[in-house]
């Protein structure tokens, strides 16, 4: 068994950043990654049209000014291959690969209370002993795979957007189905539509979307951003969502309709995802939200030629952005093509798969390829996949049976020295996740440094504090429109999943203040121990067994 300081699970953006930071502190660290290569979601989500909907300059690491200056983004919203190239560049530039063990899935982690150490075992039986277990497994990495009657009889290829195959998928002359119209389905639709003989998009819930307004990055823009990159980063850190847009402090209801439409029109052409920030109360007040929703509905409707299709495709029935909207590049326009068809699952649900395709309530569709763009077991799917056993044999799955419980999103009572990166209880998917990753890791690294400096071997969330934090997270969510509809933010994406609000909706800046106050008060809400709490019990156990 290898004895080290920290085992990090996952070699995506969060895992690499944690490795860089902890190694820089002199810690011996190993990163375990189940995939064949690094990159996390950006390794797996290699579907056609995949790109980030946060601007490239902001969806990148800020820890190295040299890295910032030397990397040249080619587009305002980077494609998946470009982001993966960036991740690989970072790994090489900072010599990270030597501590990453690929093709290695964590099976279990068991806390040794007497030693205050985790024993991590991989599915192939290797073991590591570490003081810290760092869960950097991503929030959208466990795919949701439907299981329709007859599915295994289908003779064509079934692919999930979130584990895209490494072989080349050809569409020319083939009949393709896409099931699901979240960001993944909406991004791939126009790209596949251009190549496939026929494309059928199966829609259950029409989704809001704002145009990406993507464009190549000019040399002039690149120079401008790099000349003042620190200011841009600060603006992101101090914005509510980490997107760097200055929040409009006005209410959508306090301005005349013509002025509001001018603001929305400008946001529509430039802001992408930031459209939701055009007025401060779009996600707080239903009447304010209605003004944005109506504007977007008109915009979407105006690019769809067929009135019947328009009726089905234009989103309604839930507030704009209360479920994650998409940022698209020609999704709705794709339905004007002769080779693209919409299958409305609300009207005609899928009844079964057949060897040749899919039978819905109204007809039989024949396909060569079926793509599930059906999303993920969000926030908790990947954390709960391995067996994590804390104090007294309690597993994290048992502890979270009624929903995730954390102190400030970073620690869990009963699971000492386990650190969670951008998981439930933190701004996570309600923020530019790159900003959240860096802020949380730096805070946790400071905690580790504090423990070293004060001869502390064990930190653990206090049960009272985590109860209060979960209540606060839900209280903040109740101030918003997020709870007014079903979404993966509140556990509705998986049948039987606890229906609690997962991310922290109080914003990046507010969250940072809370973390900093916690540290300033000697890590209030956490117990810090100079000797493991379980040491005495461990002594008794070893005496009894000798
Ligand atoms: P998603 O947003 O969860 O969407 C899943 C889609 O599949 C929904 O339309 C859902 O319908 C549908 N669906 C699920 N189960 C189904 C079933 N059994 N039968 C029929 N339809 C079903 O997943 P996603 O599109 O993969 O996106 C997930 C998240 O990844 C995004 O919200 C975003 O945070 C991130 N993402 C980001 C980017 C980017 O940066 N550009 C790109 C892709 C993804 P219902 O709505 O009715 O449940």
XYZ file of C-alpha atoms and ligand atoms in Angstrom:
594
model
C 0.000 0.000 0.000
C 1.369 3.413 -0.979
C 1.350 5.855 1.952
C 0.898 9.464 0.834
C -0.691 12.741 1.930
C -3.676 13.026 -0.392
C -5.602 10.981 -2.912
C -7.600 13.054 -5.369
C -10.382 11.339 -7.267
C -10.830 12.651 -10.819
C -8.421 14.228 -13.308
C -10.707 16.911 -14.690
C -10.289 20.651 -14.161
C -10.827 20.328 -10.394
C -8.543 17.343 -9.838
C -5.649 18.874 -11.786
C -5.983 22.163 -9.961
C -6.029 20.390 -6.582
C -2.958 18.364 -7.585
C -1.073 21.509 -8.634
C -1.916 23.309 -5.398
C -1.288 20.481 -2.924
C 1.903 19.400 -4.647
C 3.102 23.014 -4.491
C 2.703 22.786 -0.710
C 5.075 19.811 -0.632
C 2.344 17.191 -0.300
C 2.684 13.771 -1.835
C -0.407 13.414 -3.964
C -1.883 10.821 -6.312
C -4.804 11.453 -8.653
C -6.925 8.444 -9.608
C -8.778 8.709 -12.902
C -11.088 5.995 -14.215
C -10.835 7.095 -17.862
C -8.052 6.344 -20.340
C -6.933 9.948 -20.234
C -7.285 13.225 -18.347
C -9.975 15.859 -18.903
C -13.053 14.673 -16.985
C -16.281 15.807 -18.652
C -14.271 17.427 -21.433
C -12.708 14.070 -22.207
C -16.013 12.218 -22.260
C -18.471 14.740 -23.732
C -16.907 14.681 -27.196
C -20.203 14.821 -29.080
C -20.459 16.904 -32.259
C -20.978 20.587 -31.503
C -19.851 20.348 -27.862
C -18.537 23.644 -26.669
C -18.460 25.653 -23.487
C -21.103 28.277 -22.889
C -18.877 30.369 -20.643
C -16.421 32.597 -22.513
C -13.033 30.949 -23.031
C -11.079 33.686 -21.263
C -13.161 33.122 -18.135
C -13.444 29.340 -18.391
C -9.748 28.796 -17.802
C -7.330 28.641 -14.866
C -6.272 31.906 -13.274
C -3.495 30.533 -11.050
C -0.654 31.180 -13.503
C -0.237 34.558 -15.239
C 2.318 32.923 -17.574
C -0.217 30.291 -18.612
C -2.796 33.007 -19.185
C -0.443 34.929 -21.428
C 0.829 32.034 -23.514
C -2.443 30.223 -24.222
C -4.318 31.578 -27.234
C -8.044 30.811 -27.417
C -9.329 30.704 -30.968
C -13.039 31.277 -30.301
C -15.152 33.206 -27.852
C -16.799 29.940 -26.776
C -14.230 27.151 -27.050
C -15.073 23.791 -28.576
C -14.592 20.568 -26.635
C -11.420 19.614 -28.594
C -9.854 22.999 -27.871
C -10.678 22.769 -24.151
C -9.234 19.263 -24.033
C -6.054 20.552 -25.730
C -5.864 23.262 -23.065
C -6.231 20.727 -20.235
C -3.476 18.590 -21.761
C -1.266 21.638 -22.201
C -1.720 22.520 -18.517
C -0.918 18.949 -17.457
C 2.305 18.982 -19.510
C 3.347 22.519 -18.660
C 3.090 21.879 -14.903
C 4.338 18.294 -15.131
C 1.144 16.964 -13.562
C 0.954 13.614 -15.344
C 3.549 11.876 -13.192
C 1.107 11.844 -10.260
C -1.973 10.797 -12.231
C -2.906 7.124 -12.354
C -5.184 6.537 -15.360
C -7.636 3.682 -15.963
C -8.043 3.388 -12.215
C -11.441 3.618 -10.608
C -11.832 4.102 -6.884
C -13.949 1.314 -5.471
C -13.956 2.323 -1.825
C -12.491 4.658 0.742
C -12.571 3.619 4.389
C -11.645 5.983 7.211
C -9.323 4.610 9.854
C -10.484 6.521 12.939
C -7.469 5.599 15.032
C -4.934 6.782 12.474
C -6.996 9.631 10.953
C -6.247 8.303 7.495
C -8.233 7.075 4.520
C -7.560 3.751 2.842
C -8.522 4.049 -0.806
C -8.926 0.866 -2.846
C -9.258 0.744 -6.627
C -11.444 -1.724 -8.525
C -8.294 -3.635 -9.514
C -7.270 -4.057 -5.879
C -4.511 -1.428 -5.477
C -4.517 0.531 -2.231
C -3.370 3.930 -1.001
C -3.280 5.320 2.524
C -3.773 9.085 2.695
C -4.516 11.736 5.276
C -6.855 13.509 2.842
C -9.435 12.205 0.409
C -10.283 14.853 -2.187
C -13.455 14.193 -4.188
C -13.087 16.050 -7.495
C -15.454 13.813 -9.426
C -17.569 16.426 -11.209
C -21.272 17.113 -10.941
C -22.283 15.888 -14.376
C -20.233 12.756 -14.854
C -22.552 9.864 -14.040
C -24.741 9.482 -17.103
C -28.460 8.861 -16.973
C -29.123 5.926 -19.274
C -32.736 5.191 -20.131
C -33.772 1.565 -20.260
C -36.706 1.256 -22.637
C -38.429 -2.058 -23.312
C -36.678 -3.794 -26.189
C -33.651 -1.488 -26.051
C -31.132 -4.315 -26.212
C -32.797 -5.665 -29.386
C -31.897 -2.502 -31.338
C -29.444 -3.454 -34.089
C -28.031 0.017 -34.660
C -25.634 1.977 -32.443
C -26.738 3.520 -29.103
C -24.526 6.319 -27.809
C -24.765 8.551 -24.719
C -23.643 12.162 -25.148
C -21.760 11.997 -21.845
C -19.573 9.019 -22.773
C -19.048 9.685 -26.434
C -17.199 6.821 -28.184
C -13.602 7.332 -29.223
C -14.195 5.882 -32.705
C -15.398 8.221 -35.407
C -19.179 8.262 -35.770
C -20.323 8.901 -39.344
C -23.717 10.396 -40.087
C -23.676 10.652 -43.874
C -26.525 8.641 -45.348
C -27.699 7.507 -41.905
C -30.879 7.989 -39.886
C -30.173 9.445 -36.467
C -32.284 9.918 -33.313
C -31.425 12.352 -30.530
C -33.388 11.818 -27.299
C -33.238 14.825 -24.998
C -33.191 18.563 -25.572
C -30.968 19.914 -22.798
C -27.695 21.693 -23.635
C -26.130 18.552 -25.107
C -29.035 17.698 -27.425
C -29.423 21.327 -28.491
C -25.723 21.704 -29.262
C -25.430 18.554 -31.366
C -28.703 18.951 -33.319
C -27.619 21.561 -35.915
C -24.257 19.861 -36.473
C -25.699 16.391 -37.030
C -28.591 17.830 -39.068
C -26.095 19.032 -41.666
C -24.696 15.557 -42.204
C -27.350 12.951 -41.481
C -29.774 11.645 -44.065
C -32.517 12.119 -41.498
C -32.541 13.382 -37.915
C -35.382 12.949 -35.418
C -35.185 14.934 -32.193
C -37.252 13.466 -29.353
C -38.379 16.276 -27.075
C -39.997 15.888 -23.693
C -39.620 19.427 -22.318
C -38.927 22.344 -24.685
C -35.913 24.171 -23.330
C -35.115 27.869 -23.282
C -32.035 28.848 -25.205
C -30.145 32.027 -26.000
C -27.847 32.372 -29.037
C -24.182 31.785 -28.347
C -23.022 34.743 -30.465
C -19.822 32.842 -30.964
C -16.988 34.416 -32.947
C -13.272 33.954 -33.565
C -11.047 35.755 -31.064
C -9.185 38.482 -32.927
C -5.563 39.379 -32.171
C -6.753 42.773 -31.004
C -9.201 41.212 -28.507
C -6.577 38.751 -27.332
C -4.120 41.611 -26.670
C -6.789 43.628 -24.892
C -7.801 40.801 -22.539
C -4.213 39.805 -21.786
C -3.153 43.389 -21.095
C -5.572 43.532 -18.193
C -6.334 39.923 -17.352
C -6.192 40.449 -13.578
C -8.977 43.022 -13.724
C -11.102 40.601 -15.764
C -10.501 37.818 -13.257
C -11.400 40.102 -10.365
C -14.589 41.094 -12.116
C -15.509 37.413 -12.464
C -14.668 36.653 -8.832
C -16.822 39.529 -7.699
C -19.799 38.856 -9.898
C -22.692 36.763 -8.595
C -22.098 33.883 -10.999
C -18.444 34.209 -11.947
C -19.338 35.219 -15.491
C -17.923 38.681 -15.180
C -21.061 40.553 -16.203
C -21.878 43.553 -14.104
C -25.252 42.695 -12.565
C -27.947 45.140 -13.503
C -29.279 46.462 -10.218
C -32.604 47.451 -11.751
C -35.769 45.420 -11.587
C -37.184 44.305 -14.931
C -40.483 45.719 -13.695
C -39.150 49.209 -12.953
C -38.470 50.181 -16.556
C -40.791 50.970 -19.468
C -41.428 48.034 -21.815
C -39.569 49.681 -24.743
C -36.445 50.238 -22.659
C -36.605 46.684 -21.314
C -36.855 45.322 -24.845
C -33.786 47.349 -25.858
C -31.839 45.841 -22.928
C -33.042 42.338 -23.795
C -32.227 42.853 -27.468
C -28.640 43.827 -26.616
C -28.318 40.915 -24.166
C -29.733 38.508 -26.765
C -26.985 39.372 -29.228
C -24.085 39.479 -26.815
C -24.560 37.929 -23.379
C -25.368 34.255 -24.051
C -25.936 32.620 -20.692
C -25.620 36.045 -19.031
C -29.054 36.955 -20.423
C -30.440 35.796 -17.083
C -28.584 38.708 -15.446
C -30.054 41.393 -17.701
C -32.113 42.463 -14.658
C -31.364 41.456 -11.097
C -34.782 39.936 -10.427
C -35.206 37.635 -13.441
C -34.603 34.629 -11.217
C -36.252 36.105 -8.161
C -39.669 37.299 -9.301
C -42.143 35.510 -11.565
C -43.542 38.736 -13.113
C -39.977 39.905 -13.853
C -39.137 36.480 -15.263
C -42.244 36.590 -17.457
C -40.890 39.649 -19.261
C -37.676 37.792 -20.153
C -39.509 34.565 -21.005
C -41.923 36.365 -23.341
C -39.046 38.116 -25.114
C -37.208 34.822 -25.634
C -40.367 32.998 -26.724
C -40.923 35.623 -29.434
C -37.295 35.422 -30.563
C -37.351 31.634 -30.773
C -40.732 31.609 -32.500
C -39.504 34.074 -35.133
C -36.912 31.652 -36.553
C -39.195 28.596 -36.848
C -41.048 28.498 -40.172
C -43.773 25.910 -39.460
C -46.468 27.206 -37.062
C -47.195 23.714 -35.687
C -43.529 23.111 -34.952
C -43.268 26.573 -33.456
C -45.988 25.738 -30.976
C -44.139 22.617 -29.857
C -40.618 24.028 -29.798
C -41.186 27.369 -28.089
C -40.612 26.773 -24.361
C -43.312 27.610 -21.845
C -44.680 26.320 -18.582
C -41.596 26.988 -16.486
C -39.713 30.172 -15.690
C -36.764 31.034 -17.925
C -33.471 29.770 -16.399
C -35.159 27.985 -13.474
C -33.992 24.873 -15.316
C -30.607 25.205 -16.997
C -31.145 27.002 -20.321
C -28.942 26.280 -23.303
C -26.729 28.562 -25.320
C -27.143 27.365 -28.884
C -25.839 27.905 -32.388
C -28.766 27.386 -34.738
C -30.762 24.766 -32.816
C -34.253 26.038 -33.632
C -33.320 26.932 -37.224
C -32.317 23.289 -37.789
C -36.020 22.326 -37.685
C -36.608 24.307 -40.894
C -34.578 21.688 -42.768
C -36.367 18.958 -44.696
C -34.294 16.213 -43.092
C -35.092 17.193 -39.471
C -38.191 16.011 -37.628
C -39.469 16.687 -34.116
C -41.002 13.827 -32.107
C -43.010 15.253 -29.242
C -42.796 12.779 -26.377
C -45.487 14.530 -24.382
C -47.962 13.803 -27.138
C -46.591 10.425 -28.262
C -44.326 8.774 -25.664
C -41.794 6.107 -26.552
C -43.348 2.682 -26.135
C -40.434 0.465 -27.041
C -37.269 -0.008 -29.015
C -37.412 -2.452 -31.906
C -34.479 -4.039 -33.777
C -34.875 -1.286 -36.413
C -35.663 1.739 -34.267
C -38.203 3.237 -31.876
C -41.957 2.814 -31.655
C -43.824 5.794 -30.247
C -47.541 5.910 -29.537
C -48.226 7.189 -33.079
C -45.646 5.556 -35.371
C -42.539 3.457 -35.892
C -39.265 5.303 -36.551
C -36.281 3.554 -38.134
C -32.759 4.520 -37.124
C -29.132 3.606 -37.630
C -27.945 5.570 -34.582
C -29.771 6.542 -31.366
C -28.121 9.203 -29.216
C -29.198 9.568 -25.606
C -28.703 13.210 -24.664
C -30.612 12.427 -21.495
C -28.273 14.046 -18.998
C -26.773 12.925 -15.725
C -27.354 11.865 -12.152
C -26.282 15.370 -11.223
C -24.320 16.559 -8.181
C -24.370 13.335 -6.171
C -24.178 10.536 -8.792
C -20.398 10.288 -8.928
C -19.701 11.029 -5.272
C -21.995 8.232 -4.182
C -20.822 5.668 -6.736
C -17.839 4.382 -4.724
C -18.326 3.125 -1.183
C -17.149 5.867 1.160
C -17.146 4.656 4.737
C -16.588 7.188 7.507
C -16.796 6.914 11.270
C -18.514 3.883 12.830
C -18.910 2.225 9.431
C -21.443 4.829 8.281
C -21.379 5.206 4.500
C -21.862 8.493 2.701
C -24.774 6.924 0.838
C -26.494 6.222 4.161
C -25.683 9.669 5.497
C -27.054 11.326 2.339
C -30.081 9.050 1.982
C -32.391 12.053 2.307
C -30.177 14.393 0.314
C -26.635 15.730 0.539
C -25.612 17.248 3.870
C -22.411 19.277 4.044
C -20.837 22.051 6.033
C -20.330 24.852 3.457
C -20.265 22.311 0.655
C -16.743 21.204 1.553
C -16.870 18.814 4.534
C -19.192 16.226 6.051
C -19.612 15.263 9.724
C -18.585 11.651 10.222
C -16.208 11.836 7.245
C -13.151 13.641 8.597
C -10.412 14.852 6.242
C -12.633 14.353 3.198
C -12.729 17.412 0.960
C -15.390 17.884 -1.700
C -14.743 20.161 -4.667
C -17.689 22.033 -6.249
C -20.189 19.508 -4.946
C -23.653 19.993 -3.468
C -23.945 22.890 -1.046
C -21.524 25.063 -3.042
C -22.234 27.450 -5.977
C -21.056 24.710 -8.324
C -23.310 24.523 -11.403
C -24.960 27.834 -10.593
C -21.641 29.532 -11.269
C -18.777 29.644 -13.725
C -17.479 26.408 -12.297
C -13.849 27.318 -13.043
C -14.015 30.221 -10.613
C -15.691 28.017 -8.017
C -13.096 25.259 -8.446
C -10.164 27.603 -7.918
C -11.687 29.441 -4.977
C -12.713 26.290 -3.163
C -9.386 24.527 -3.705
C -7.394 27.529 -2.514
C -9.561 27.759 0.599
C -9.163 24.047 1.307
C -5.404 24.249 0.721
C -5.252 27.080 3.245
C -7.110 24.841 5.691
C -4.546 22.084 5.117
C -1.702 24.603 5.657
C -3.383 25.800 8.861
C -3.638 22.223 10.078
C 0.057 21.647 9.356
C 1.079 24.829 11.127
C -0.966 23.971 14.218
C -0.188 20.257 14.462
C -3.773 19.350 13.650
C -4.304 15.921 12.138
C -8.036 15.810 11.703
C -10.750 18.228 10.642
C -14.423 17.385 10.668
C -17.655 19.238 10.053
C -19.855 19.809 13.114
C -23.319 18.232 12.783
C -25.042 21.400 14.037
C -23.177 23.549 11.533
C -23.999 21.341 8.579
C -27.674 21.229 9.539
C -27.672 25.033 9.591
C -25.847 25.198 6.236
C -28.319 22.855 4.521
C -31.151 24.974 5.891
C -29.439 28.146 4.630
C -28.897 26.626 1.156
C -32.590 25.772 0.945
C -33.648 29.113 2.369
C -31.660 30.950 -0.323
C -33.156 28.671 -2.982
C -36.675 29.453 -1.745
C -35.979 33.149 -2.434
C -35.528 32.244 -6.113
C -37.626 30.632 -8.839
C -35.422 27.514 -8.932
C -37.784 25.561 -6.704
C -40.821 26.355 -8.865
C -40.066 23.663 -11.425
C -38.515 20.212 -11.715
C -34.843 20.160 -12.617
C -31.538 18.559 -11.752
C -30.963 21.458 -9.365
C -33.569 19.906 -7.062
C -33.045 16.217 -7.693
C -35.990 15.779 -10.076
C -33.902 14.322 -12.923
C -33.828 10.847 -11.367
C -36.911 9.032 -10.113
C -36.662 8.422 -6.380
C -33.786 10.854 -5.802
C -34.268 13.040 -2.694
C -35.948 16.299 -3.718
C -33.711 18.881 -2.109
C -31.965 21.879 -3.592
C -28.403 20.885 -4.440
C -26.252 23.933 -5.286
C -25.823 27.143 -3.291
C -27.716 29.961 -5.005
C -26.240 32.794 -2.930
C -23.561 33.564 -5.529
C -19.810 33.197 -5.729
C -18.945 36.406 -3.934
C -21.340 35.762 -1.043
C -20.080 32.204 -0.746
C -16.468 33.393 -0.648
C -17.305 35.792 2.191
C -18.845 32.919 4.141
C -15.791 30.704 3.573
C -13.432 33.526 4.533
C -15.407 34.327 7.700
C -15.284 30.648 8.615
C -11.474 30.622 8.236
C -11.096 33.931 10.099
C -12.994 32.436 13.032
C -10.567 29.508 13.241
C -12.682 27.374 10.881
C -15.940 27.735 12.760
C -18.357 24.911 12.090
C -15.461 22.465 11.868
C -13.716 20.643 14.711
C -9.922 20.634 14.397
C -8.116 17.971 16.438
C -4.482 17.515 17.383
C -5.088 13.797 17.887
C -7.627 11.663 16.052
C -10.953 11.446 17.876
C -10.854 7.699 17.259
C -7.341 7.216 18.684
C -8.552 6.177 22.158
C -11.176 3.839 20.729
C -8.517 2.462 18.397
C -6.182 1.786 21.360
C -8.943 -0.095 23.144
C -9.717 -2.107 20.048
C -6.102 -3.099 19.497
C -5.726 -3.990 23.220
C -8.827 -6.177 23.019
C -7.590 -7.975 19.935
C -4.020 -8.600 21.175
P -29.961 17.760 -19.273
O -29.871 19.227 -19.269
O -30.251 17.091 -18.008
O -31.049 17.400 -20.361
C -31.495 16.092 -20.512
C -32.571 16.068 -21.556
O -32.983 14.725 -21.746
C -33.820 16.832 -21.149
O -34.385 17.387 -22.286
C -34.697 15.732 -20.569
O -36.073 16.000 -20.629
C -34.379 14.621 -21.523
N -34.620 13.307 -20.957
C -34.083 12.786 -19.846
N -34.514 11.530 -19.653
C -35.342 11.255 -20.692
C -36.102 10.137 -21.065
N -36.084 9.015 -20.346
N -36.841 10.199 -22.190
C -36.842 11.323 -22.915
N -36.170 12.427 -22.626
C -35.415 12.388 -21.523
O -28.624 17.082 -19.857
P -27.555 17.676 -20.877
O -28.196 18.277 -22.064
O -26.540 16.619 -21.095
O -26.915 18.852 -20.077
C -26.533 18.678 -18.726
C -25.771 19.857 -18.266
O -24.445 19.758 -18.747
C -26.236 21.205 -18.755
O -27.325 21.693 -18.076
C -25.019 22.008 -18.524
O -24.895 22.358 -17.171
C -23.932 21.036 -18.898
N -23.582 21.216 -20.290
C -22.911 22.331 -20.590
C -22.579 22.550 -21.868
C -21.848 23.773 -22.173
O -21.090 24.277 -21.433
N -22.095 24.290 -23.296
C -22.914 21.684 -22.868
C -23.603 20.538 -22.535
C -23.944 20.321 -21.225
P -36.800 16.675 -19.365
O -36.313 18.077 -19.381
O -38.234 16.524 -19.647
O -36.351 15.915 -18.158
